[in-house]
Each structure stands twice: as C-alpha cells, then as structure tokens.
PDB file of C-alpha atoms in Angstrom:
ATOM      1  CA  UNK S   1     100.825  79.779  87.954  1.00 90.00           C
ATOM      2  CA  UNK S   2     102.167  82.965  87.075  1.00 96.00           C
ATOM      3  CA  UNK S   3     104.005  85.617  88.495  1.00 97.00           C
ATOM      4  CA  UNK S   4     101.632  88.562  87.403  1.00 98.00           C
ATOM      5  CA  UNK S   5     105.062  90.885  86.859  1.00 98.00           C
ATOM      6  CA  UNK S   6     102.963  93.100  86.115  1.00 99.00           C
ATOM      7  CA  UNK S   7      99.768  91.891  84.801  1.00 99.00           C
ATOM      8  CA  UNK S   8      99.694  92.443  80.925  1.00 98.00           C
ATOM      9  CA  UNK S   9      97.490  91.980  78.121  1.00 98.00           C
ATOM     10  CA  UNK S  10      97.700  88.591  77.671  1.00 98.00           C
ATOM     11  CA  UNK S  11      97.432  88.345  81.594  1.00 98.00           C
ATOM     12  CA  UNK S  12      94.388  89.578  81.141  1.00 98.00           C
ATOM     13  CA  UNK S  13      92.773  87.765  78.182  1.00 98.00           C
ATOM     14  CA  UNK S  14      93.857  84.514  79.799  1.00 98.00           C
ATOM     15  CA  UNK S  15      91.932  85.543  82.725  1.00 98.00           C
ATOM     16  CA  UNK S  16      89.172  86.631  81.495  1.00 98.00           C
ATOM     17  CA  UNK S  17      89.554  82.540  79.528  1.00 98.00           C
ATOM     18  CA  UNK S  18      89.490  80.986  82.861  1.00 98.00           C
ATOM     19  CA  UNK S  19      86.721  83.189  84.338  1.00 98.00           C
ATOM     20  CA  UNK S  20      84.603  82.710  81.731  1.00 98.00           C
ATOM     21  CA  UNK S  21      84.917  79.245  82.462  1.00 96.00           C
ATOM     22  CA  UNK S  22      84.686  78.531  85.678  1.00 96.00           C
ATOM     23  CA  UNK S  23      82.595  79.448  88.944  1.00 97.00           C
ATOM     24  CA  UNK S  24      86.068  79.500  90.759  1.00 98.00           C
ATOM     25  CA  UNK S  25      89.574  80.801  89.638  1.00 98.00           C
ATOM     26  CA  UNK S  26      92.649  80.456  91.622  1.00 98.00           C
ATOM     27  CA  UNK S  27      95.377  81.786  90.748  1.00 98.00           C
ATOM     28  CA  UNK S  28      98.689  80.985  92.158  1.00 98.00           C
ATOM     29  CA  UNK S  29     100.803  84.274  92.154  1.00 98.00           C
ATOM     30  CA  UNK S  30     104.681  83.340  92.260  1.00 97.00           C
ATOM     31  CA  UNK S  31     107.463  84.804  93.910  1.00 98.00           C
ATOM     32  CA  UNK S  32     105.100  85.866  96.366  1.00 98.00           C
ATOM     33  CA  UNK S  33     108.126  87.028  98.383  1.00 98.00           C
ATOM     34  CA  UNK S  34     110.862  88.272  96.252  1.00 97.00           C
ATOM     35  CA  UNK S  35     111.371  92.044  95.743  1.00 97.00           C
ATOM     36  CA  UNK S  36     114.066  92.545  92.659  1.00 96.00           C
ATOM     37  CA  UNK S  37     114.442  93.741  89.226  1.00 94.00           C
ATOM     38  CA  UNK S  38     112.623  90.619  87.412  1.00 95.00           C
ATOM     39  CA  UNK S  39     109.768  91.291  90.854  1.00 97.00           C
ATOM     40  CA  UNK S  40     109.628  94.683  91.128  1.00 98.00           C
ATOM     41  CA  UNK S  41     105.840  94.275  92.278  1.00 98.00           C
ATOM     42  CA  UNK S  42     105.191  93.750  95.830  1.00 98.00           C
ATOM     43  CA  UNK S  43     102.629  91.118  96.003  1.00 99.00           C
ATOM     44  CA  UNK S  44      99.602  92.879  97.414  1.00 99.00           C
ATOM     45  CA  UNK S  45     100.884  95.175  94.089  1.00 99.00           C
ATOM     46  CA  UNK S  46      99.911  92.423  91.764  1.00 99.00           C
ATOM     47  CA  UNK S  47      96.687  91.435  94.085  1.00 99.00           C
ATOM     48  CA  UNK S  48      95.629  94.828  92.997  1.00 99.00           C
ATOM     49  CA  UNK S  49      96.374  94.638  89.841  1.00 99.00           C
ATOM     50  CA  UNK S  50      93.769  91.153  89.440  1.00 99.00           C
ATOM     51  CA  UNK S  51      91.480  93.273  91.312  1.00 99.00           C
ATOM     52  CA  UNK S  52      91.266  95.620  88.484  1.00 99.00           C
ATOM     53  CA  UNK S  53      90.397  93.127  85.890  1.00 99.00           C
ATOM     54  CA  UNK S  54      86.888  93.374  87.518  1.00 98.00           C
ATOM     55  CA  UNK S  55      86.563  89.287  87.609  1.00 99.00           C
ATOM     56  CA  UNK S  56      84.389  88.567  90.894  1.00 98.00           C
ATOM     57  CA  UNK S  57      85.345  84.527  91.103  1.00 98.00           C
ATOM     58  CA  UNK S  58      89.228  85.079  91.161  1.00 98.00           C
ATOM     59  CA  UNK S  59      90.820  83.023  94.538  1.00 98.00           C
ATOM     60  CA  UNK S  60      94.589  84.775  94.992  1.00 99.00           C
ATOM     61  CA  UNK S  61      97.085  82.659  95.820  1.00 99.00           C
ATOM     62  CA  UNK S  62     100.828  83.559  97.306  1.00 99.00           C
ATOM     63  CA  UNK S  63     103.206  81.165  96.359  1.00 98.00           C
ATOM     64  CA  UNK S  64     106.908  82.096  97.792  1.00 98.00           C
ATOM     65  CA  UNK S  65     109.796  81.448  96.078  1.00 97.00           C
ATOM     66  CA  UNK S  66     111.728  78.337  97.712  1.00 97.00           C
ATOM     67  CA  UNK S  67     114.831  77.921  95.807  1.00 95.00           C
ATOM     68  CA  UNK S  68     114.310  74.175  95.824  1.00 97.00           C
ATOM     69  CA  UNK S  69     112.060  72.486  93.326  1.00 97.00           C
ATOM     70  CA  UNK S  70     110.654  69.437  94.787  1.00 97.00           C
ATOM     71  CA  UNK S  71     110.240  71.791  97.681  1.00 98.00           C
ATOM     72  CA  UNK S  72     107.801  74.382  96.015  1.00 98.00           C
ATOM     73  CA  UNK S  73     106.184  71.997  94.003  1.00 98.00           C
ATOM     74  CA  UNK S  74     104.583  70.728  97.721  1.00 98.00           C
ATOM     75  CA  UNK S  75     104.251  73.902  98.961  1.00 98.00           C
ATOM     76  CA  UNK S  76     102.130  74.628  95.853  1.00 98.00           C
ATOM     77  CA  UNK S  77      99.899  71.296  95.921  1.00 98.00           C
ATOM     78  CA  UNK S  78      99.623  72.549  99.713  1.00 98.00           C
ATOM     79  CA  UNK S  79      98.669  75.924  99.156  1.00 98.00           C
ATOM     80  CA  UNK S  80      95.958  75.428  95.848  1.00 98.00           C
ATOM     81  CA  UNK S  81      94.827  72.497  96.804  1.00 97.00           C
ATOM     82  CA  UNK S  82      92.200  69.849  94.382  1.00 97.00           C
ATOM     83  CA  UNK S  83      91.768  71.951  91.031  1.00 97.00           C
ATOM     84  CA  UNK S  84      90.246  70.529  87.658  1.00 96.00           C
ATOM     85  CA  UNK S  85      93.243  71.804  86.063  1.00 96.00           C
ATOM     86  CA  UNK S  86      96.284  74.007  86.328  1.00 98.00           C
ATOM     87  CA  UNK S  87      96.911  76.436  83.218  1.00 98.00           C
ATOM     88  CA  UNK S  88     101.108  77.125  83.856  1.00 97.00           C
ATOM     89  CA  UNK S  89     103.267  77.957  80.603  1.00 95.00           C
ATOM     90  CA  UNK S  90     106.626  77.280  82.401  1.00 94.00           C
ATOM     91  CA  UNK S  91     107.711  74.233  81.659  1.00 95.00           C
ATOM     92  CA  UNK S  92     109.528  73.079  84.592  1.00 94.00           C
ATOM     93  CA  UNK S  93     106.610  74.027  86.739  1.00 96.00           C
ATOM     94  CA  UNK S  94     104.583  71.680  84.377  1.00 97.00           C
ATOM     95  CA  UNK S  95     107.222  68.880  85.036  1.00 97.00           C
ATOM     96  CA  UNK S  96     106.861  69.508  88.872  1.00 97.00           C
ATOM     97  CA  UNK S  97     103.087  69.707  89.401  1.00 98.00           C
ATOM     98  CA  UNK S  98     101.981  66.970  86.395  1.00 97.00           C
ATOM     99  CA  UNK S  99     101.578  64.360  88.047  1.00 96.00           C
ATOM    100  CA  UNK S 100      99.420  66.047  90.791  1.00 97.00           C
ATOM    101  CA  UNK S 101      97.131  68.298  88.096  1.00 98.00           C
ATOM    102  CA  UNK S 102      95.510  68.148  84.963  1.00 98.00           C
ATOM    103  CA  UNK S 103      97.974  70.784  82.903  1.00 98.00           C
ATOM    104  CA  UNK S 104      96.770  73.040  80.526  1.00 97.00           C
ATOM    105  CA  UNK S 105      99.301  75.543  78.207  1.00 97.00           C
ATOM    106  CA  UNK S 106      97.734  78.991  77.791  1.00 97.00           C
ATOM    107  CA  UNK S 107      97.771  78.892  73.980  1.00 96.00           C
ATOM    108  CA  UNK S 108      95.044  76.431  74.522  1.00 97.00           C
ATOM    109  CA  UNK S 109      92.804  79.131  75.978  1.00 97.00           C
ATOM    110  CA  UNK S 110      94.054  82.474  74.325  1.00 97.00           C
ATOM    111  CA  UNK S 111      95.847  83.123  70.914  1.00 96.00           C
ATOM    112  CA  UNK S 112      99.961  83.602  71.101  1.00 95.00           C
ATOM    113  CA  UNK S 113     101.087  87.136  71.639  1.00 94.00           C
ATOM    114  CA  UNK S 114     104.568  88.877  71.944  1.00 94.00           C
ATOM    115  CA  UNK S 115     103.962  90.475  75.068  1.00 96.00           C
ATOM    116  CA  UNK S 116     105.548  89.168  78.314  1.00 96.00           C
ATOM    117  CA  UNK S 117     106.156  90.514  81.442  1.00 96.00           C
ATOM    118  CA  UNK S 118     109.971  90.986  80.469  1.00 94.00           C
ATOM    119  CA  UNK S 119     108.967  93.330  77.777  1.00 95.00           C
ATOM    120  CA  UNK S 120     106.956  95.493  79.610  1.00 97.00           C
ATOM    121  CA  UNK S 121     109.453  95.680  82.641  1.00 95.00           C
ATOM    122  CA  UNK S 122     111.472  96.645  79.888  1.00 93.00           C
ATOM    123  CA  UNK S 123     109.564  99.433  78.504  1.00 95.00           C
ATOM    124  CA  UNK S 124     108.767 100.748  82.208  1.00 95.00           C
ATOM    125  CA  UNK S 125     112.727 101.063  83.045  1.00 92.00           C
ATOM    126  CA  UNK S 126     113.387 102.773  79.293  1.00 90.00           C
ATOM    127  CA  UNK S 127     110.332 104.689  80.021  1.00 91.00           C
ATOM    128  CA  UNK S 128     108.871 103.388  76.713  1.00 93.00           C
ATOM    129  CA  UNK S 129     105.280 102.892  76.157  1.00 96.00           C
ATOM    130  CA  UNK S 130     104.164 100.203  78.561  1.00 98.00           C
ATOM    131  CA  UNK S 131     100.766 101.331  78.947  1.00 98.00           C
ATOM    132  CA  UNK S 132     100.046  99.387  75.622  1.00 98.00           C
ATOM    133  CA  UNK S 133     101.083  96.502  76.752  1.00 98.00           C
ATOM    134  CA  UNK S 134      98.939  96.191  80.222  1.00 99.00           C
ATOM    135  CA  UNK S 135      94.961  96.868  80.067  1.00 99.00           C
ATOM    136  CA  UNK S 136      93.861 100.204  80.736  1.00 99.00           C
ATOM    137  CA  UNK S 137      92.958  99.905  84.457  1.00 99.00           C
ATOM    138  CA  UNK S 138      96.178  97.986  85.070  1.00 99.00           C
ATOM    139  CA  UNK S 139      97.965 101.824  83.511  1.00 99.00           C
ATOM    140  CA  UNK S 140      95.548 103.518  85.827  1.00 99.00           C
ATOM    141  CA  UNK S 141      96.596 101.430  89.014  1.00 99.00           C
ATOM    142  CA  UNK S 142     100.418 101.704  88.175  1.00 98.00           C
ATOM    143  CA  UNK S 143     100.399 105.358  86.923  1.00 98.00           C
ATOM    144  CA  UNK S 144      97.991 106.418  90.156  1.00 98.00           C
ATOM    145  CA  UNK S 145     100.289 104.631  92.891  1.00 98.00           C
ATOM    146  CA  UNK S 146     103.433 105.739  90.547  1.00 98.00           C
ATOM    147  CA  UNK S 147     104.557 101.996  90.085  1.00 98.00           C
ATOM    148  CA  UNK S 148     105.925 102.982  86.808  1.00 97.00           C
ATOM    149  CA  UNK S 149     108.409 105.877  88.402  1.00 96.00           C
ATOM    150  CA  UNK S 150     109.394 103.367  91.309  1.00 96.00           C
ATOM    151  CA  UNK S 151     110.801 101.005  88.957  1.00 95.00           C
ATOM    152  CA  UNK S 152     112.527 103.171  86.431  1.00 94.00           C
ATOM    153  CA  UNK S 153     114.345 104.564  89.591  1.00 93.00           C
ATOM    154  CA  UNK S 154     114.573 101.896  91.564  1.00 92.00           C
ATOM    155  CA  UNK S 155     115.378  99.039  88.893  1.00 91.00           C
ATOM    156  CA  UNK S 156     115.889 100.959  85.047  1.00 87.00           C
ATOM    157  CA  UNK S 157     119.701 100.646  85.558  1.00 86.00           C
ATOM    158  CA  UNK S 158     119.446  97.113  86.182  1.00 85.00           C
ATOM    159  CA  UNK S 159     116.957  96.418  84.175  1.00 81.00           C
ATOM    160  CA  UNK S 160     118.763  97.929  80.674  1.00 79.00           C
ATOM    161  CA  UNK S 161     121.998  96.557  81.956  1.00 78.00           C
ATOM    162  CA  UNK S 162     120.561  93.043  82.082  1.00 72.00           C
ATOM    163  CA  UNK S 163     120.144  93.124  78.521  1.00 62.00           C
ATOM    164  CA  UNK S 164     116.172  93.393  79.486  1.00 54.00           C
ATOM    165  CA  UNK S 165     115.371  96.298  77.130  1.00 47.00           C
ATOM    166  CA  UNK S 166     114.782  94.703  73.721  1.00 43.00           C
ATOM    167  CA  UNK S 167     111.395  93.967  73.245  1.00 45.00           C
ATOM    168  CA  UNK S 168     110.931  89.751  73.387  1.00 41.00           C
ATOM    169  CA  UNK S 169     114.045  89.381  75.144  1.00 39.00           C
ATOM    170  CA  UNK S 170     114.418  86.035  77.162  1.00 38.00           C
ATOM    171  CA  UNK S 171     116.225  86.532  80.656  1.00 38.00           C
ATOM    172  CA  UNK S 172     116.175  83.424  82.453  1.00 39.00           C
ATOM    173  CA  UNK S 173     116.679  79.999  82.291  1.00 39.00           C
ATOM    174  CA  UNK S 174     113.432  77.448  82.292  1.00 40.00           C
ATOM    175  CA  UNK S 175     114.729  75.628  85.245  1.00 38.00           C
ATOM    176  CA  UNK S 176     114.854  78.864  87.035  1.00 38.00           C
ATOM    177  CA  UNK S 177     111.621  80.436  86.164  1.00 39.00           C
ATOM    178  CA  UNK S 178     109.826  77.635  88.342  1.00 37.00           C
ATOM    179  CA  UNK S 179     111.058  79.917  91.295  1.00 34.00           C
ATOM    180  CA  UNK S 180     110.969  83.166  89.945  1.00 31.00           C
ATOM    181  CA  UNK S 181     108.512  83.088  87.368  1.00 31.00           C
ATOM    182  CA  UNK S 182     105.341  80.799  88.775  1.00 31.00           C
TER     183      UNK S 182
END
C-alpha cells in the first residue's frame, strides 16, 4: 500500500523485491481519488508510471481515500482481496489491515534510503533535480507528458510554502497518511 506520489527509486527497488518474488503483485495505489499538492498524480498517472518499471505480474489496485479509517481499511480487504502478505510502511495502515494480512515493512525487502515521495515533490516544485531520485523511465514518462512543469505551476507555491522543500522533510501526521498516503 502505497501512494506511488510519484514512483521513486526506492518505489522501484521494492518492486522489483516483490516481483522477483512472486508470480502475482498487487499493488494497492492510495488516494486513488485525490488531486492536491501531496497527489499531484492523477491515478492512471501513477498506473503509468508502474507500467514503466517493465514488471509483467504487477495487479494495480485503486484504493480511494475515505476519510474514515475503519471505513478504508474494508474497502481495502474488499478491493485486494486473500494475499500472502501485505508490504505497507505506514503504520496506521499496518494497525488497520493486521489482523486481516500477514504485514511485512519494506526494510525487510530493500535497504533504507532517504528518498520519499515528499522529497521529490519537493525537488519538482523548486525545480531541483528530481530526475535522480525516480528511475530513468519514470524521468522519461514525467518529462515526455510534462508532469514535472504541471506541478511546479500548478502546486510549487504550495508545495515550498508547506515547508515541503527541504530534502527529508516529514509533512503529515501517521494517523493521516492511512488516507492520503496508502
């Protein structure tokens, strides 16, 4: 469960983890639904974005944002279905869906890294270098369909008044994310 805002490097190497280790990979892609600053990435955006990766086993899930935890937690159970585990980070996610999956963290399948999809929303609104943060044909995806210049214009503002523009910086709260950060 992740919202894939946009897909990064580590995105990608966890991935490529779960492909490697399974027939079958769904992937539960959260706030499905919201379009805003922290989701400026439509959802078929993101969709793409797996796509490039180049994995041929990956399910897509949308998962909407409900606003009500007990809520979404169903609507999730509903919507993946039976898995032999569910790899989410977030830790109220973890608290709602526990008891229904077999959890795994993603530092058990990939190595810890700094990047997050806060710091490279960052670096697109500052109009840093985000393309070293997201794998090549991620760059290619956003640079061809001019992602990049939609959200600098559409959400750099926000974005650098949020406080969002130092690299690692944490802008939500955990009970929150399970909404807006899948």
């Amino acid at each position: 469960m992740f919202r894939f805002q946009p897909v990064h490097r580590v995105h990608a190497a966890l991935v490529a983890a779960m492909s490697a280790r399974a027939d079958e990979v769904v992937l539960g892609v959260g706030s499905a639904d919201t379009y805003d600053a922290r989701n400026p990435f439509s959802y078929e955006e993101r969709v793409e974005m797996l796509a490039a990766l180049g994995h041929d086993n990956l399910v897509v899930v949308p998962i909407p944002d409900l606003h009500d935890g007990p809520r979404w937690g169903a609507l999730v159970r509903e919507r993946l279905g039976p898995l032999e585990r569910l790899v989410a980070a977030n830790g109220y996610v973890r608290r709602l869906l526990g008891e229904t999956y077999r959890l795994s963290h993603p530092l058990e399948l990939i190595p810890p890294s700094p990047v997050s999809g806060s710091r490279v929303r960052a670096a697109l609104a500052r109009g840093d270098d985000w393309q070293a943060l997201v794998p090549a044909s991620v760059a290619a995806l956003i640079e061809a369909r001019g992602l990049d210049r939609r959200v600098r214009r559409e959400f750099g503002a926000v974005l650098n008044a949020q406080g969002l523009a130092p690299p690692g910086a944490a802008a939500s709260t955990e009970e929150n994310d399970h909404v807006r950060v899948g």
